[in-house]
Amino acid sequence: MLTENLFISKITTLFSHIIESQETLHIAFCFDDNYAMPAGIAMSSVIINNPDKNLFFHLFANKVSNKKIENFNKLSQKNTSIICYEVSDDFSINPDTLVLHVSASTCLRFIVPQLLNKVASRVLYLDCDILCTNKLDDLINKDLTDKYAAVVADVDKTQEKQCPACNIPYGEYFNAGMIYINTDMWVANNLTEKAFAMINSGKVYKFADQDVLNILMQGKTLFLPKNYNQLTSLSVGGNEDNLLSDDTVIIHYVTGNKPWYQLYLTPLYQRYIASSPWANQKLLLANENAPSTTRRYAKLLVSQKKYFSAFKYYLLYLKHKAFKKR
């Protein structure tokens, strides 16, 4: 049996502010140093849209600098609390199964329900590449009796590939970027230990922790409409947010085209950055592991007859590519 504090080296309360008359919602984020700022933007969006809740954030930080952790203190509000769980060097995941640029930090969500069960029977896990754009009331009022979690089905293309791979009925493979978890049922069925055993078994899971969670929780999840986890793939210019319905609760920016890169910055994400403590942080042009995005932007500018700008971005692409080869 895994101990509840396994892989956690230090627990620190950054601040705690509770309004006694308000309901408390526990929310967990897991991230490494590269995702600290996006985690902060996501948290800020939750705070802005849920002023009538006590928001208790649990941050599972894997090798995040002290300076970046300190920045979260700027999110202090009269109804917010933040606890930071520093991940120890003992935390490791079988590297053979971390394909598709999946970070080991994403597997930290295996720890969340077991560790937080003492303080909450329900915990909302969120990926860092999300925005909360509406109140969370309807989500957190879902009945999870005899269910591990409330989830949203993944897109058809993923269903077609992963349902056979995971031996799951078509349509029942969920995206793990938003999971509203019944921690009591999770702990009672020892899912943390089972999940780590699977991920480190030597078998390669294409979507790593997401595949493992789908297999373990099969038949015991409550499926919700897609507006609770609206999967959005951004293209250069970031106009996809304009296509979303007004009832969207959580936007989840899947693929490597993230809205905190200049090439994919959406007007909506930009507004949330501007209202956050990270408003003055300089944004990278694009993912450093994908210089081809800069080249695609140059081609787009050529099609718009913006030749000078296209030339500038093509030079950036060449510089980016050359730097990556070093």
GROMACS .gro file of C-alpha atoms in nm:
model
  326
    1MET     CA    1   0.000   0.000   0.000
    2LEU     CA    2   0.145   0.337  -0.102
    3THR     CA    3   0.168   0.594   0.174
    4GLU     CA    4  -0.026   0.913   0.115
    5ASN     CA    5   0.280   1.140   0.125
    6LEU     CA    6   0.488   0.928  -0.110
    7PHE     CA    7   0.680   1.150  -0.355
    8ILE     CA    8   0.599   1.471  -0.159
    9SER     CA    9   0.900   1.630   0.011
   10LYS     CA   10   0.744   1.948   0.151
   11ILE     CA   11   0.397   2.095   0.202
   12THR     CA   12   0.363   2.472   0.236
   13THR     CA   13   0.054   2.687   0.287
   14LEU     CA   14   0.105   3.006   0.087
   15PHE     CA   15  -0.208   3.169   0.232
   16SER     CA   16  -0.554   3.074   0.353
   17HIS     CA   17  -0.862   3.298   0.336
   18ILE     CA   18  -1.209   3.155   0.394
   19ILE     CA   19  -1.551   3.320   0.398
   20GLU     CA   20  -1.750   3.109   0.645
   21SER     CA   21  -2.083   3.154   0.465
   22GLN     CA   22  -1.952   3.023   0.131
   23GLU     CA   23  -1.917   2.670  -0.007
   24THR     CA   24  -1.560   2.544  -0.049
   25LEU     CA   25  -1.430   2.392  -0.371
   26HIS     CA   26  -1.097   2.204  -0.374
   27ILE     CA   27  -0.904   2.228  -0.703
   28ALA     CA   28  -0.576   2.056  -0.792
   29PHE     CA   29  -0.312   2.145  -1.051
   30CYS     CA   30   0.004   1.945  -1.130
   31PHE     CA   31   0.292   2.110  -1.314
   32ASP     CA   32   0.664   2.155  -1.363
   33ASP     CA   33   0.863   2.478  -1.402
   34ASN     CA   34   0.756   2.529  -1.765
   35TYR     CA   35   0.386   2.529  -1.676
   36ALA     CA   36   0.391   2.751  -1.366
   37MET     CA   37   0.268   3.060  -1.549
   38PRO     CA   38  -0.014   2.881  -1.738
   39ALA     CA   39  -0.122   2.725  -1.407
   40GLY     CA   40  -0.144   3.076  -1.261
   41ILE     CA   41  -0.355   3.203  -1.553
   42ALA     CA   42  -0.588   2.903  -1.518
   43MET     CA   43  -0.626   2.967  -1.145
   44SER     CA   44  -0.689   3.336  -1.204
   45SER     CA   45  -0.969   3.249  -1.448
   46VAL     CA   46  -1.132   3.024  -1.188
   47ILE     CA   47  -1.112   3.302  -0.927
   48ILE     CA   48  -1.262   3.564  -1.160
   49ASN     CA   49  -1.563   3.349  -1.251
   50ASN     CA   50  -1.638   3.197  -0.910
   51PRO     CA   51  -1.644   3.480  -0.653
   52ASP     CA   52  -1.916   3.307  -0.448
   53LYS     CA   53  -1.698   3.005  -0.361
   54ASN     CA   54  -1.412   2.946  -0.123
   55LEU     CA   55  -1.147   2.830  -0.369
   56PHE     CA   56  -0.887   2.600  -0.217
   57PHE     CA   57  -0.606   2.538  -0.465
   58HIS     CA   58  -0.368   2.244  -0.421
   59LEU     CA   59  -0.054   2.285  -0.632
   60PHE     CA   60   0.160   1.977  -0.698
   61ALA     CA   61   0.487   2.133  -0.813
   62ASN     CA   62   0.761   1.925  -0.973
   63LYS     CA   63   1.097   2.105  -0.966
   64VAL     CA   64   0.942   2.453  -0.981
   65SER     CA   65   1.168   2.744  -0.883
   66ASN     CA   66   1.102   2.928  -0.555
   67LYS     CA   67   1.057   3.253  -0.749
   68LYS     CA   68   0.776   3.107  -0.956
   69ILE     CA   69   0.610   2.957  -0.649
   70GLU     CA   70   0.623   3.297  -0.477
   71ASN     CA   71   0.432   3.450  -0.768
   72PHE     CA   72   0.123   3.254  -0.667
   73ASN     CA   73   0.100   3.470  -0.354
   74LYS     CA   74  -0.024   3.747  -0.584
   75LEU     CA   75  -0.346   3.551  -0.636
   76SER     CA   76  -0.448   3.613  -0.275
   77GLN     CA   77  -0.815   3.706  -0.239
   78LYS     CA   78  -1.058   3.701   0.053
   79ASN     CA   79  -1.201   3.367  -0.068
   80THR     CA   80  -0.884   3.187  -0.187
   81SER     CA   81  -0.632   2.951  -0.029
   82ILE     CA   82  -0.323   2.787  -0.178
   83ILE     CA   83  -0.121   2.491  -0.054
   84CYS     CA   84   0.192   2.389  -0.244
   85TYR     CA   85   0.311   2.027  -0.245
   86GLU     CA   86   0.673   2.003  -0.355
   87VAL     CA   87   0.748   1.678  -0.535
   88SER     CA   88   1.053   1.486  -0.415
   89ASP     CA   89   1.334   1.348  -0.627
   90ASP     CA   90   1.192   1.001  -0.565
   91PHE     CA   91   0.908   1.070  -0.808
   92SER     CA   92   0.977   0.904  -1.141
   93ILE     CA   93   0.780   0.746  -1.423
   94ASN     CA   94   0.885   0.475  -1.668
   95PRO     CA   95   1.033   0.691  -1.950
   96ASP     CA   96   0.942   0.435  -2.216
   97THR     CA   97   0.572   0.515  -2.178
   98LEU     CA   98   0.616   0.895  -2.185
   99VAL     CA   99   0.570   0.928  -2.560
  100LEU     CA  100   0.408   1.219  -2.751
  101HIS     CA  101   0.603   1.471  -2.535
  102VAL     CA  102   0.400   1.374  -2.228
  103SER     CA  103   0.565   1.512  -1.914
  104ALA     CA  104   0.618   1.298  -1.605
  105SER     CA  105   0.442   1.576  -1.410
  106THR     CA  106   0.109   1.485  -1.565
  107CYS     CA  107   0.122   1.154  -1.376
  108LEU     CA  108   0.118   1.346  -1.049
  109ARG     CA  109  -0.260   1.338  -1.074
  110PHE     CA  110  -0.238   0.977  -0.954
  111ILE     CA  111  -0.138   1.115  -0.613
  112VAL     CA  112  -0.401   1.389  -0.587
  113PRO     CA  113  -0.714   1.196  -0.476
  114GLN     CA  114  -0.532   0.987  -0.218
  115LEU     CA  115  -0.349   1.280  -0.061
  116LEU     CA  116  -0.651   1.511  -0.057
  117ASN     CA  117  -0.908   1.259   0.061
  118LYS     CA  118  -0.852   1.365   0.423
  119VAL     CA  119  -0.971   1.719   0.346
  120ALA     CA  120  -1.227   1.667   0.068
  121SER     CA  121  -1.446   1.389  -0.068
  122ARG     CA  122  -1.464   1.575  -0.401
  123VAL     CA  123  -1.170   1.735  -0.583
  124LEU     CA  124  -1.163   1.904  -0.922
  125TYR     CA  125  -0.845   1.821  -1.113
  126LEU     CA  126  -0.759   2.057  -1.399
  127ASP     CA  127  -0.477   2.062  -1.652
  128CYS     CA  128  -0.280   2.386  -1.669
  129ASP     CA  129  -0.367   2.454  -2.035
  130ILE     CA  130  -0.725   2.553  -1.957
  131LEU     CA  131  -0.938   2.860  -1.900
  132CYS     CA  132  -1.244   2.864  -1.678
  133THR     CA  133  -1.493   3.097  -1.845
  134ASN     CA  134  -1.810   3.038  -1.640
  135LYS     CA  135  -1.926   2.943  -1.293
  136LEU     CA  136  -1.848   2.589  -1.178
  137ASP     CA  137  -2.172   2.539  -0.981
  138ASP     CA  138  -2.336   2.290  -1.218
  139LEU     CA  139  -2.020   2.081  -1.237
  140ILE     CA  140  -1.957   2.051  -0.865
  141ASN     CA  141  -2.322   1.969  -0.792
  142LYS     CA  142  -2.310   1.652  -1.002
  143ASP     CA  143  -2.399   1.334  -0.814
  144LEU     CA  144  -2.094   1.105  -0.802
  145THR     CA  145  -2.249   0.827  -0.597
  146ASP     CA  146  -2.086   0.500  -0.710
  147LYS     CA  147  -1.877   0.692  -0.965
  148TYR     CA  148  -1.503   0.752  -0.961
  149ALA     CA  149  -1.540   1.087  -1.137
  150ALA     CA  150  -1.730   1.314  -1.372
  151VAL     CA  151  -1.552   1.345  -1.708
  152VAL     CA  152  -1.596   1.450  -2.071
  153ALA     CA  153  -1.552   1.217  -2.367
  154ASP     CA  154  -1.254   1.276  -2.593
  155VAL     CA  155  -1.291   1.365  -2.963
  156ASP     CA  156  -1.395   1.104  -3.220
  157LYS     CA  157  -1.047   1.066  -3.367
  158THR     CA  158  -0.906   0.974  -3.027
  159GLN     CA  159  -1.199   0.743  -2.952
  160GLU     CA  160  -1.135   0.553  -3.275
  161LYS     CA  161  -0.774   0.479  -3.179
  162GLN     CA  162  -0.778   0.453  -2.801
  163CYS     CA  163  -1.099   0.261  -2.738
  164PRO     CA  164  -0.964  -0.054  -2.909
  165ALA     CA  165  -0.617   0.001  -2.757
  166CYS     CA  166  -0.762   0.025  -2.404
  167ASN     CA  167  -1.044  -0.226  -2.457
  168ILE     CA  168  -1.308   0.038  -2.387
  169PRO     CA  169  -1.649   0.070  -2.560
  170TYR     CA  170  -1.654   0.337  -2.829
  171GLY     CA  171  -1.750   0.677  -2.689
  172GLU     CA  172  -1.642   0.598  -2.332
  173TYR     CA  173  -1.279   0.712  -2.357
  174PHE     CA  174  -1.248   1.041  -2.170
  175ASN     CA  175  -1.004   1.330  -2.182
  176ALA     CA  176  -0.823   1.361  -1.849
  177GLY     CA  177  -0.772   1.738  -1.858
  178MET     CA  178  -1.078   1.787  -1.637
  179ILE     CA  179  -1.172   1.524  -1.379
  180TYR     CA  180  -1.414   1.592  -1.095
  181ILE     CA  181  -1.307   1.314  -0.857
  182ASN     CA  182  -1.485   1.119  -0.588
  183THR     CA  183  -1.181   1.077  -0.361
  184ASP     CA  184  -1.363   0.842  -0.120
  185MET     CA  185  -1.430   0.586  -0.392
  186TRP     CA  186  -1.081   0.634  -0.538
  187VAL     CA  187  -0.913   0.556  -0.205
  188ALA     CA  188  -1.148   0.268  -0.124
  189ASN     CA  189  -1.043   0.098  -0.447
  190ASN     CA  190  -0.672   0.179  -0.410
  191LEU     CA  191  -0.645   0.346  -0.753
  192THR     CA  192  -0.324   0.535  -0.675
  193GLU     CA  193  -0.122   0.217  -0.625
  194LYS     CA  194  -0.289   0.047  -0.922
  195ALA     CA  195  -0.217   0.346  -1.149
  196PHE     CA  196   0.153   0.361  -1.061
  197ALA     CA  197   0.184  -0.016  -1.106
  198MET     CA  198   0.038   0.011  -1.455
  199ILE     CA  199   0.237   0.314  -1.571
  200ASN     CA  200   0.566   0.163  -1.450
  201SER     CA  201   0.496  -0.193  -1.567
  202GLY     CA  202   0.699  -0.157  -1.886
  203LYS     CA  203   0.398  -0.145  -2.113
  204VAL     CA  204   0.381   0.162  -2.336
  205TYR     CA  205   0.058   0.360  -2.310
  206LYS     CA  206   0.023   0.607  -2.596
  207PHE     CA  207  -0.145   0.870  -2.379
  208ALA     CA  208   0.033   0.761  -2.061
  209ASP     CA  209  -0.167   0.854  -1.750
  210GLN     CA  210  -0.483   0.926  -1.951
  211ASP     CA  211  -0.491   0.569  -2.087
  212VAL     CA  212  -0.426   0.427  -1.740
  213LEU     CA  213  -0.708   0.631  -1.585
  214ASN     CA  214  -0.951   0.528  -1.859
  215ILE     CA  215  -0.872   0.161  -1.805
  216LEU     CA  216  -0.897   0.178  -1.425
  217MET     CA  217  -1.216   0.385  -1.417
  218GLN     CA  218  -1.402   0.213  -1.701
  219GLY     CA  219  -1.775   0.188  -1.643
  220LYS     CA  220  -1.758   0.398  -1.327
  221THR     CA  221  -1.756   0.753  -1.464
  222LEU     CA  222  -2.028   1.011  -1.519
  223PHE     CA  223  -2.004   1.158  -1.868
  224LEU     CA  224  -2.079   1.530  -1.902
  225PRO     CA  225  -2.142   1.759  -2.203
  226LYS     CA  226  -1.834   1.887  -2.382
  227ASN     CA  227  -1.878   2.243  -2.252
  228TYR     CA  228  -1.720   2.122  -1.925
  229ASN     CA  229  -1.398   2.035  -2.111
  230GLN     CA  230  -1.412   2.201  -2.451
  231LEU     CA  231  -1.116   2.058  -2.641
  232THR     CA  232  -0.972   2.330  -2.862
  233SER     CA  233  -0.688   2.302  -3.116
  234LEU     CA  234  -0.537   2.641  -3.195
  235SER     CA  235  -0.399   2.752  -3.528
  236VAL     CA  236  -0.176   3.053  -3.597
  237GLY     CA  237  -0.361   3.368  -3.492
  238GLY     CA  238  -0.566   3.194  -3.223
  239ASN     CA  239  -0.919   3.267  -3.349
  240GLU     CA  240  -1.074   2.938  -3.236
  241ASP     CA  241  -1.208   3.085  -2.909
  242ASN     CA  242  -1.453   3.291  -3.114
  243LEU     CA  243  -1.627   2.970  -3.225
  244LEU     CA  244  -1.712   2.850  -2.874
  245SER     CA  245  -2.061   2.874  -2.727
  246ASP     CA  246  -2.145   3.108  -2.440
  247ASP     CA  247  -2.218   2.817  -2.207
  248THR     CA  248  -1.859   2.690  -2.225
  249VAL     CA  249  -1.732   2.635  -1.871
  250ILE     CA  250  -1.378   2.510  -1.933
  251ILE     CA  251  -1.171   2.560  -2.248
  252HIS     CA  252  -0.892   2.305  -2.281
  253TYR     CA  253  -0.616   2.396  -2.528
  254VAL     CA  254  -0.495   2.059  -2.654
  255THR     CA  255  -0.197   1.995  -2.888
  256GLY     CA  256   0.133   2.179  -2.859
  257ASN     CA  257  -0.014   2.505  -2.991
  258LYS     CA  258  -0.068   2.680  -2.659
  259PRO     CA  259  -0.226   3.024  -2.616
  260TRP     CA  260   0.065   3.159  -2.407
  261TYR     CA  261   0.283   3.154  -2.720
  262GLN     CA  262   0.266   3.470  -2.932
  263LEU     CA  263   0.178   3.278  -3.249
  264TYR     CA  264  -0.134   3.125  -3.091
  265LEU     CA  265  -0.235   3.390  -2.839
  266THR     CA  266  -0.613   3.420  -2.846
  267PRO     CA  267  -0.793   3.748  -2.764
  268LEU     CA  268  -0.972   3.573  -2.478
  269TYR     CA  269  -0.655   3.428  -2.327
  270GLN     CA  270  -0.487   3.765  -2.364
  271ARG     CA  271  -0.764   3.926  -2.155
  272TYR     CA  272  -0.714   3.672  -1.878
  273ILE     CA  273  -0.337   3.728  -1.884
  274ALA     CA  274  -0.394   4.104  -1.860
  275SER     CA  275  -0.610   4.063  -1.549
  276SER     CA  276  -0.362   3.832  -1.377
  277PRO     CA  277  -0.035   3.885  -1.184
  278TRP     CA  278   0.146   3.762  -1.498
  279ALA     CA  279   0.029   4.056  -1.711
  280ASN     CA  280   0.382   4.185  -1.773
  281GLN     CA  281   0.549   3.851  -1.843
  282LYS     CA  282   0.703   3.830  -2.187
  283LEU     CA  283   0.556   3.551  -2.399
  284LEU     CA  284   0.770   3.320  -2.609
  285LEU     CA  285   0.710   3.329  -2.983
  286ALA     CA  286   0.638   2.956  -3.003
  287ASN     CA  287   0.718   2.621  -2.851
  288GLU     CA  288   1.097   2.589  -2.857
  289ASN     CA  289   1.059   2.224  -2.956
  290ALA     CA  290   0.857   2.311  -3.267
  291PRO     CA  291   1.031   2.573  -3.486
  292SER     CA  292   0.812   2.473  -3.783
  293THR     CA  293   0.527   2.679  -3.634
  294THR     CA  294   0.724   2.996  -3.704
  295ARG     CA  295   0.769   2.888  -4.065
  296ARG     CA  296   0.396   2.824  -4.100
  297TYR     CA  297   0.326   3.173  -3.968
  298ALA     CA  298   0.563   3.318  -4.227
  299LYS     CA  299   0.368   3.136  -4.500
  300LEU     CA  300   0.043   3.275  -4.365
  301LEU     CA  301   0.183   3.628  -4.379
  302VAL     CA  302   0.293   3.573  -4.739
  303SER     CA  303  -0.063   3.469  -4.830
  304GLN     CA  304  -0.178   3.797  -4.671
  305LYS     CA  305   0.086   3.986  -4.877
  306LYS     CA  306   0.264   4.099  -4.560
  307TYR     CA  307   0.602   4.026  -4.712
  308PHE     CA  308   0.826   4.220  -4.474
  309SER     CA  309   0.673   4.053  -4.167
  310ALA     CA  310   0.687   3.715  -4.344
  311PHE     CA  311   1.059   3.760  -4.409
  312LYS     CA  312   1.117   3.852  -4.045
  313TYR     CA  313   0.939   3.541  -3.919
  314TYR     CA  314   1.117   3.318  -4.169
  315LEU     CA  315   1.449   3.448  -4.037
  316LEU     CA  316   1.325   3.372  -3.685
  317TYR     CA  317   1.239   3.021  -3.800
  318LEU     CA  318   1.591   2.968  -3.939
  319LYS     CA  319   1.744   3.104  -3.618
  320HIS     CA  320   1.512   2.889  -3.407
  321LYS     CA  321   1.593   2.578  -3.608
  322ALA     CA  322   1.966   2.641  -3.595
  323PHE     CA  323   1.954   2.693  -3.218
  324LYS     CA  324   1.761   2.370  -3.169
  325LYS     CA  325   2.029   2.169  -3.352
  326ARG     CA  326   2.302   2.278  -3.111
   0.00000   0.00000   0.00000
